[in-house]
Short mmCIF file of C-alpha atoms and ligand atoms in Angstrom, two decimals:
data_model
loop_
_atom_site.label_atom_id
_atom_site.label_comp_id
_atom_site.label_asym_id
_atom_site.label_seq_id
_atom_site.Cartn_x
_atom_site.Cartn_y
_atom_site.Cartn_z
CA MET A 1 57.62 -6.25 -19.93
CA LYS A 2 57.85 -7.79 -23.34
CA ARG A 3 60.32 -7.63 -26.16
CA ILE A 4 58.48 -6.21 -29.15
CA TYR A 5 59.76 -6.10 -32.72
CA ILE A 6 58.19 -3.78 -35.26
CA VAL A 7 58.42 -5.08 -38.84
CA VAL A 8 58.26 -2.48 -41.61
CA PRO A 9 58.39 -3.49 -45.29
CA CYS A 10 59.94 -0.78 -47.44
CA TYR A 11 59.82 -0.49 -51.21
CA ASN A 12 61.41 2.64 -52.64
CA GLU A 13 60.71 4.51 -49.42
CA SER A 14 63.78 6.74 -49.28
CA ASP A 15 61.55 9.83 -48.95
CA VAL A 16 59.81 8.62 -45.84
CA LEU A 17 62.51 6.62 -44.05
CA PRO A 18 64.21 9.49 -42.17
CA GLU A 19 60.93 10.69 -40.68
CA THR A 20 59.65 7.17 -40.00
CA THR A 21 62.90 6.34 -38.24
CA LYS A 22 62.69 9.46 -36.10
CA ARG A 23 59.12 8.78 -35.05
CA LEU A 24 59.60 5.08 -34.44
CA CYS A 25 62.68 5.84 -32.37
CA GLN A 26 60.66 8.25 -30.21
CA LYS A 27 57.91 5.67 -29.95
CA LEU A 28 60.31 2.97 -28.77
CA GLU A 29 61.83 5.35 -26.20
CA GLY A 30 58.38 6.34 -24.97
CA LEU A 31 57.23 2.74 -24.64
CA LYS A 32 60.45 1.86 -22.85
CA GLN A 33 59.96 4.67 -20.37
CA LYS A 34 56.40 3.57 -19.72
CA GLU A 35 57.86 0.13 -19.07
CA LYS A 36 55.70 -1.48 -21.72
CA ILE A 37 58.60 -2.91 -23.69
CA THR A 38 62.13 -4.04 -22.94
CA GLY A 39 65.17 -1.96 -23.85
CA ASP A 40 66.21 -4.39 -26.57
CA SER A 41 62.99 -4.09 -28.55
CA LYS A 42 63.66 -3.27 -32.17
CA VAL A 43 62.45 -2.07 -35.53
CA ILE A 44 63.16 -4.37 -38.49
CA TYR A 45 63.15 -2.69 -41.89
CA VAL A 46 62.65 -5.13 -44.76
CA ASP A 47 63.92 -3.73 -48.02
CA ASP A 48 61.76 -5.30 -50.70
CA GLY A 49 64.26 -4.99 -53.56
CA SER A 50 64.07 -1.20 -53.75
CA GLY A 51 65.62 0.56 -56.71
CA ASP A 52 66.51 3.73 -54.79
CA ASP A 53 68.81 4.28 -51.81
CA THR A 54 66.43 2.68 -49.28
CA TRP A 55 68.89 -0.07 -48.41
CA SER A 56 71.90 2.19 -47.93
CA GLN A 57 69.75 4.35 -45.67
CA ILE A 58 68.70 1.30 -43.66
CA GLN A 59 72.35 0.26 -43.33
CA ALA A 60 73.33 3.71 -42.10
CA ILE A 61 70.44 3.82 -39.62
CA SER A 62 71.25 0.40 -38.16
CA ARG A 63 74.92 1.33 -37.78
CA LYS A 64 73.98 4.46 -35.85
CA ASN A 65 71.14 3.10 -33.79
CA PRO A 66 71.09 -0.37 -32.21
CA HIS A 67 67.28 -0.27 -32.12
CA PHE A 68 67.14 -0.67 -35.89
CA GLU A 69 67.96 -3.69 -38.02
CA GLY A 70 67.59 -4.33 -41.72
CA VAL A 71 66.80 -7.29 -43.93
CA LYS A 72 67.25 -6.99 -47.68
CA LEU A 73 65.35 -9.19 -50.10
CA SER A 74 67.15 -10.14 -53.28
CA ARG A 75 64.44 -8.65 -55.48
CA ASN A 76 61.00 -7.08 -55.27
CA CYS A 77 58.84 -9.86 -53.87
CA GLY A 78 55.78 -7.78 -53.02
CA HIS A 79 54.44 -6.31 -49.82
CA GLN A 80 52.98 -9.54 -48.42
CA ASN A 81 56.15 -11.55 -48.94
CA ALA A 82 58.31 -8.77 -47.53
CA LEU A 83 56.12 -8.72 -44.46
CA LEU A 84 56.37 -12.47 -44.05
CA ALA A 85 60.15 -12.29 -44.43
CA GLY A 86 60.27 -9.75 -41.62
CA LEU A 87 57.97 -11.84 -39.42
CA SER A 88 60.03 -14.98 -39.89
CA TYR A 89 63.20 -13.03 -39.16
CA ALA A 90 61.75 -11.59 -35.95
CA VAL A 91 59.83 -14.59 -34.68
CA ASP A 92 62.42 -16.23 -32.48
CA LYS A 93 63.80 -12.99 -31.18
CA ALA A 94 60.68 -11.27 -29.92
CA ASP A 95 57.69 -11.95 -27.67
CA ALA A 96 55.39 -10.20 -30.10
CA VAL A 97 55.75 -8.60 -33.53
CA VAL A 98 53.92 -5.53 -34.79
CA SER A 99 53.72 -5.08 -38.56
CA MET A 100 53.13 -1.72 -40.16
CA ASP A 101 53.72 0.28 -43.35
CA ALA A 102 56.71 2.53 -43.82
CA ASP A 103 54.64 5.59 -44.69
CA LEU A 104 53.14 6.02 -41.20
CA GLN A 105 49.61 6.14 -42.61
CA ASP A 106 48.70 3.95 -39.69
CA ASP A 107 48.85 5.85 -36.41
CA ILE A 108 51.82 4.52 -34.45
CA ASN A 109 50.21 5.54 -31.17
CA ALA A 110 47.89 2.57 -31.57
CA ILE A 111 50.87 0.36 -30.72
CA ASP A 112 50.39 1.24 -27.04
CA GLN A 113 46.86 -0.17 -27.06
CA MET A 114 47.99 -3.16 -29.07
CA ILE A 115 50.56 -4.01 -26.42
CA ASP A 116 47.95 -3.52 -23.68
CA ALA A 117 45.61 -5.94 -25.45
CA TYR A 118 48.47 -8.38 -25.89
CA GLU A 119 49.31 -8.15 -22.17
CA LYS A 120 45.68 -8.95 -21.46
CA GLY A 121 46.05 -12.21 -23.34
CA SER A 122 45.22 -11.52 -26.98
CA GLU A 123 47.56 -13.29 -29.37
CA VAL A 124 46.36 -11.35 -32.40
CA VAL A 125 45.53 -7.64 -32.22
CA TYR A 126 44.08 -6.06 -35.39
CA GLY A 127 44.54 -2.39 -36.13
CA VAL A 128 41.25 -1.20 -37.61
CA ARG A 129 40.71 2.13 -39.36
CA SER A 130 37.88 3.94 -37.69
CA LYS A 131 37.60 6.61 -40.37
CA ARG A 132 39.06 6.95 -43.81
CA LYS A 133 38.41 10.65 -44.26
CA LYS A 134 41.97 11.35 -45.33
CA ASP A 135 41.94 8.75 -48.09
CA SER A 136 40.91 9.96 -51.52
CA PHE A 137 37.34 9.15 -52.53
CA PHE A 138 38.66 6.73 -55.12
CA LYS A 139 40.87 4.85 -52.65
CA ARG A 140 38.07 4.65 -50.09
CA PHE A 141 35.54 3.49 -52.64
CA THR A 142 37.76 0.83 -54.18
CA ALA A 143 39.09 -0.37 -50.82
CA GLN A 144 35.65 -0.74 -49.29
CA GLY A 145 34.27 -2.37 -52.44
CA PHE A 146 37.15 -4.80 -52.16
CA TYR A 147 36.28 -5.76 -48.56
CA LYS A 148 32.64 -6.31 -49.53
CA LEU A 149 33.56 -8.39 -52.56
CA LEU A 150 35.83 -10.61 -50.47
CA LYS A 151 33.12 -11.06 -47.85
CA SER A 152 30.61 -12.06 -50.52
CA MET A 153 33.10 -14.63 -51.77
CA GLY A 154 33.17 -16.17 -48.32
CA VAL A 155 36.61 -14.91 -47.32
CA GLU A 156 36.83 -14.12 -43.61
CA ILE A 157 38.51 -10.77 -43.21
CA VAL A 158 38.35 -7.99 -40.65
CA PHE A 159 36.62 -4.97 -42.19
CA ASN A 160 38.90 -1.95 -42.65
CA HIS A 161 41.91 -3.77 -41.31
CA ALA A 162 45.05 -3.77 -43.43
CA ASP A 163 48.39 -5.16 -42.41
CA TYR A 164 48.78 -3.17 -39.22
CA ARG A 165 48.61 -5.72 -36.44
CA LEU A 166 50.34 -7.28 -33.49
CA LEU A 167 50.99 -11.00 -33.49
CA SER A 168 52.35 -12.88 -30.52
CA ASN A 169 55.39 -15.00 -31.09
CA ARG A 170 53.15 -18.05 -31.00
CA ALA A 171 50.70 -16.65 -33.53
CA VAL A 172 53.56 -15.85 -35.91
CA LYS A 173 54.84 -19.42 -35.60
CA GLU A 174 51.40 -20.75 -36.48
CA LEU A 175 51.15 -18.28 -39.35
CA LEU A 176 54.45 -19.58 -40.71
CA SER A 177 53.01 -23.09 -40.71
CA PHE A 178 50.67 -22.01 -43.52
CA LYS A 179 52.85 -23.05 -46.41
CA GLU A 180 50.98 -21.42 -49.25
CA VAL A 181 52.94 -19.47 -51.81
CA ASN A 182 50.03 -17.25 -52.86
CA LEU A 183 49.99 -15.19 -49.78
CA PHE A 184 47.15 -13.01 -48.60
CA LEU A 185 47.90 -12.35 -44.96
CA ARG A 186 44.68 -10.52 -44.16
CA GLY A 187 42.71 -13.61 -45.03
CA ILE A 188 45.04 -16.07 -43.34
CA VAL A 189 45.56 -14.34 -40.00
CA PRO A 190 41.92 -14.86 -38.90
CA MET A 191 42.38 -18.56 -39.69
CA ILE A 192 45.02 -18.84 -36.97
CA GLY A 193 42.35 -18.41 -34.34
CA PHE A 194 43.40 -17.68 -30.73
CA LYS A 195 42.07 -14.82 -28.68
CA SER A 196 42.05 -11.62 -30.69
CA ALA A 197 41.28 -7.96 -30.12
CA LYS A 198 40.78 -4.85 -32.23
CA VAL A 199 42.33 -1.46 -31.78
CA TYR A 200 40.81 1.51 -33.62
CA TYR A 201 42.78 4.38 -35.10
CA GLU A 202 42.45 7.09 -37.68
CA ARG A 203 44.26 6.63 -40.94
CA ASN A 204 46.49 9.49 -42.06
CA GLU A 205 47.73 10.61 -45.41
CA ARG A 206 51.02 9.31 -46.73
CA PHE A 207 53.34 12.14 -45.67
CA ALA A 208 55.85 11.71 -48.50
CA GLY A 209 56.41 9.64 -51.59
CA LYS A 210 53.76 7.95 -53.71
CA SER A 211 51.55 4.98 -53.01
CA LYS A 212 53.23 1.75 -54.09
CA TYR A 213 49.81 0.31 -54.84
CA PRO A 214 48.60 1.77 -58.11
CA LEU A 215 45.22 0.60 -59.41
CA LYS A 216 46.80 -2.23 -61.38
CA LYS A 217 48.54 -3.68 -58.32
CA MET A 218 45.40 -3.16 -56.24
CA LEU A 219 43.26 -5.12 -58.70
CA ALA A 220 45.88 -7.87 -58.80
CA PHE A 221 45.87 -7.89 -55.00
CA ALA A 222 42.07 -8.21 -54.87
CA PHE A 223 42.14 -11.02 -57.43
CA GLU A 224 44.88 -12.74 -55.44
CA GLY A 225 42.80 -12.40 -52.30
CA ILE A 226 39.79 -14.06 -53.85
CA THR A 227 41.53 -16.80 -55.79
CA SER A 228 43.87 -17.74 -52.97
CA LEU A 229 41.17 -18.07 -50.36
CA SER A 230 37.93 -18.96 -52.04
CA VAL A 231 36.61 -21.57 -54.45
CA LYS A 232 33.34 -19.72 -54.76
CA PRO A 233 34.00 -18.42 -58.30
CA ILE A 234 34.08 -22.07 -59.45
CA ARG A 235 30.74 -22.67 -57.75
CA LEU A 236 29.34 -19.67 -59.61
CA ILE A 237 30.16 -21.42 -62.90
CA SER A 238 28.28 -24.53 -61.79
CA ALA A 239 25.34 -22.40 -60.70
CA LEU A 240 25.32 -20.59 -64.03
CA GLY A 241 25.39 -23.92 -65.87
CA LEU A 242 22.49 -25.20 -63.86
CA ILE A 243 20.48 -22.04 -64.52
CA CYS A 244 21.09 -22.32 -68.30
CA PHE A 245 20.03 -25.94 -68.23
CA LEU A 246 16.85 -25.12 -66.31
CA ILE A 247 16.07 -22.36 -68.83
CA SER A 248 16.36 -24.90 -71.65
CA ILE A 249 13.88 -27.19 -69.90
CA ILE A 250 11.42 -24.33 -69.42
CA MET A 251 11.84 -23.50 -73.11
CA LEU A 252 11.14 -27.10 -74.01
CA ILE A 253 7.91 -27.07 -72.02
CA VAL A 254 6.87 -23.78 -73.60
CA PHE A 255 7.63 -25.04 -77.10
CA VAL A 256 5.73 -28.29 -76.57
CA ALA A 257 2.75 -26.28 -75.32
CA GLN A 258 3.02 -24.00 -78.35
CA TYR A 259 3.14 -27.04 -80.63
CA PHE A 260 -0.19 -28.23 -79.30
CA ILE A 261 -1.70 -24.76 -79.65
CA GLY A 262 -0.38 -24.69 -83.17
CA ILE A 263 2.18 -21.87 -83.05
CA THR A 264 5.36 -23.33 -84.52
CA VAL A 265 8.32 -22.09 -86.49
CA SER A 266 9.99 -25.05 -88.06
CA GLY A 267 13.47 -25.85 -86.74
CA TRP A 268 13.60 -22.97 -84.26
CA ALA A 269 12.44 -24.80 -81.13
CA SER A 270 14.84 -27.74 -81.36
CA LEU A 271 17.72 -25.44 -82.25
CA ILE A 272 17.34 -22.90 -79.47
CA THR A 273 16.55 -25.51 -76.80
CA SER A 274 19.62 -27.53 -77.65
CA VAL A 275 21.83 -24.42 -77.62
CA TRP A 276 20.76 -23.64 -74.06
CA ALA A 277 20.75 -27.27 -72.94
CA LEU A 278 24.23 -27.98 -74.28
CA GLY A 279 25.60 -24.65 -73.08
CA GLY A 280 24.18 -25.30 -69.62
CA LEU A 281 25.47 -28.86 -69.45
CA GLN A 282 28.91 -27.77 -70.58
CA LEU A 283 29.10 -25.04 -67.95
CA LEU A 284 27.90 -27.49 -65.33
CA GLY A 285 30.56 -29.95 -66.44
CA ILE A 286 33.27 -27.29 -66.23
CA GLY A 287 31.99 -26.36 -62.78
CA ILE A 288 32.19 -29.96 -61.58
CA ILE A 289 35.71 -30.37 -62.94
CA GLY A 290 36.50 -27.04 -61.30
CA GLU A 291 35.20 -28.37 -58.01
CA TYR A 292 37.83 -31.12 -58.13
CA ILE A 293 40.53 -28.70 -59.19
CA GLY A 294 39.47 -26.54 -56.25
CA LYS A 295 40.00 -29.51 -53.96
CA ILE A 296 43.43 -30.22 -55.43
CA TYR A 297 44.28 -26.57 -54.98
CA LEU A 298 43.27 -26.56 -51.35
CA GLU A 299 45.20 -29.79 -50.74
CA THR A 300 48.37 -28.40 -52.28
CA LYS A 301 48.32 -25.53 -49.83
CA GLN A 302 48.96 -28.02 -47.02
CA ARG A 303 47.37 -25.75 -44.50
CA PRO A 304 47.39 -26.92 -40.90
CA ARG A 305 44.16 -28.78 -40.20
CA PHE A 306 44.03 -27.56 -36.63
CA ILE A 307 46.00 -25.46 -34.20
CA ILE A 308 46.00 -26.43 -30.55
CA GLU A 309 45.57 -23.46 -28.28
CA GLN A 310 45.96 -25.13 -24.92
CA THR A 311 46.06 -28.47 -23.16
CA THR A 312 45.52 -29.00 -19.46
CA ASP A 313 49.28 -29.64 -19.22
CA THR A 314 50.14 -26.16 -20.41
CA GLU A 315 47.30 -24.33 -18.70
CA THR A 316 49.58 -22.48 -16.29
CA GLU A 317 52.08 -21.66 -19.05
CA GLY A 318 49.35 -20.51 -21.41
CA ALA A 319 48.50 -17.67 -19.08
CA ASP A 320 51.69 -15.75 -19.74
N1 UDP B 1 55.59 -2.31 -50.22
C1 UDP B 1 56.53 -3.34 -50.37
N2 UDP B 1 56.65 -3.95 -51.58
C2 UDP B 1 55.88 -3.60 -52.66
C3 UDP B 1 54.91 -2.57 -52.49
C4 UDP B 1 54.80 -1.96 -51.27
O1 UDP B 1 57.22 -3.69 -49.42
O2 UDP B 1 56.06 -4.20 -53.73
C5 UDP B 1 55.47 -1.65 -48.90
C6 UDP B 1 55.60 -0.15 -48.93
O3 UDP B 1 56.94 0.26 -48.82
C7 UDP B 1 54.79 0.26 -47.71
C8 UDP B 1 53.70 -0.80 -47.65
O4 UDP B 1 54.17 -1.89 -48.45
O5 UDP B 1 55.54 0.20 -46.51
C9 UDP B 1 52.35 -0.31 -48.13
O6 UDP B 1 52.47 0.33 -49.39
P1 UDP B 1 51.74 1.70 -49.71
O7 UDP B 1 51.80 2.60 -48.54
O8 UDP B 1 52.34 2.24 -50.97
O9 UDP B 1 50.26 1.21 -49.98
P2 UDP B 1 48.90 2.04 -49.70
O10 UDP B 1 48.99 2.56 -48.30
O11 UDP B 1 48.84 3.10 -50.71
O12 UDP B 1 47.83 1.01 -49.87
MG1 MG B 2 50.43 3.54 -47.46
#
């Protein structure tokens, strides 16, 4: 039996908290009865600087029920940071931490399978949406476009997986060793490595309140995802520069050929070729400078260069 903590970031979620609390409480009881988790497993609500009565509700809940604890951030730091705050709060207290949204869009029954996979040795268990029927067409379209865009930019992410996942205590510790400030957990978690598993579930509708991710925040999130994990956009500039430069050379050849045939417009050839040549060279130059900036940027993240999974010394320990 393992001690499991469930971390739930909450931003202006006063409409959903009573129901979420009720269901999570039932879930914990159920899991306890099935002897999957210990009696002191808990739910950690992280209040991400809400403007409504979310925090006073969390305080009241934790006073009434020892299975619930709260952490309040000093201001709205964003979903990803709130999640990380919860993970770092829970890490030394639990064997594994499950993270999920407050609105119960992610089916909490998948936690059972997550714990099973964890017991079988997976350190990271991803919750993956099998269907998104209940999402609006717009949300589905933008979300899936976003996954594809990230993939094409070379970012390793699990398709249709959001921030519903189980991380073993060890995986959380390794995650916390990624010191970057621009945080995009979905892209970083696969970098931790270790044995992982996927659990499929159907995504529900938000049962109360509004989405805290309007289009503007979603676009910012996508941009954050790309720029914090990939230097490919810089390479695109170099590629574009090279293409422009090649075009100018082709033009030059064409113009020289035309000169010999006798079709010339005075001044035009030299002008247009130099516009493309200079434009191309400039873009290429920016791309090369960008390449170095990209390196500096990756260095400043101070990411761990490797994570040791096991040594022969710890082989017996590693099995638990
Ligand atoms: N959230 C947060 N801080 C924010 C925005 C959102 O902690 O600045 C939380 C929110 O309370 C919820 C989760 O992040 O628990 C996901 O938000 P939401 O359900 O609104 O996103 P959607 O499901 O629409 O993508
Ligand atoms: Mg939601």
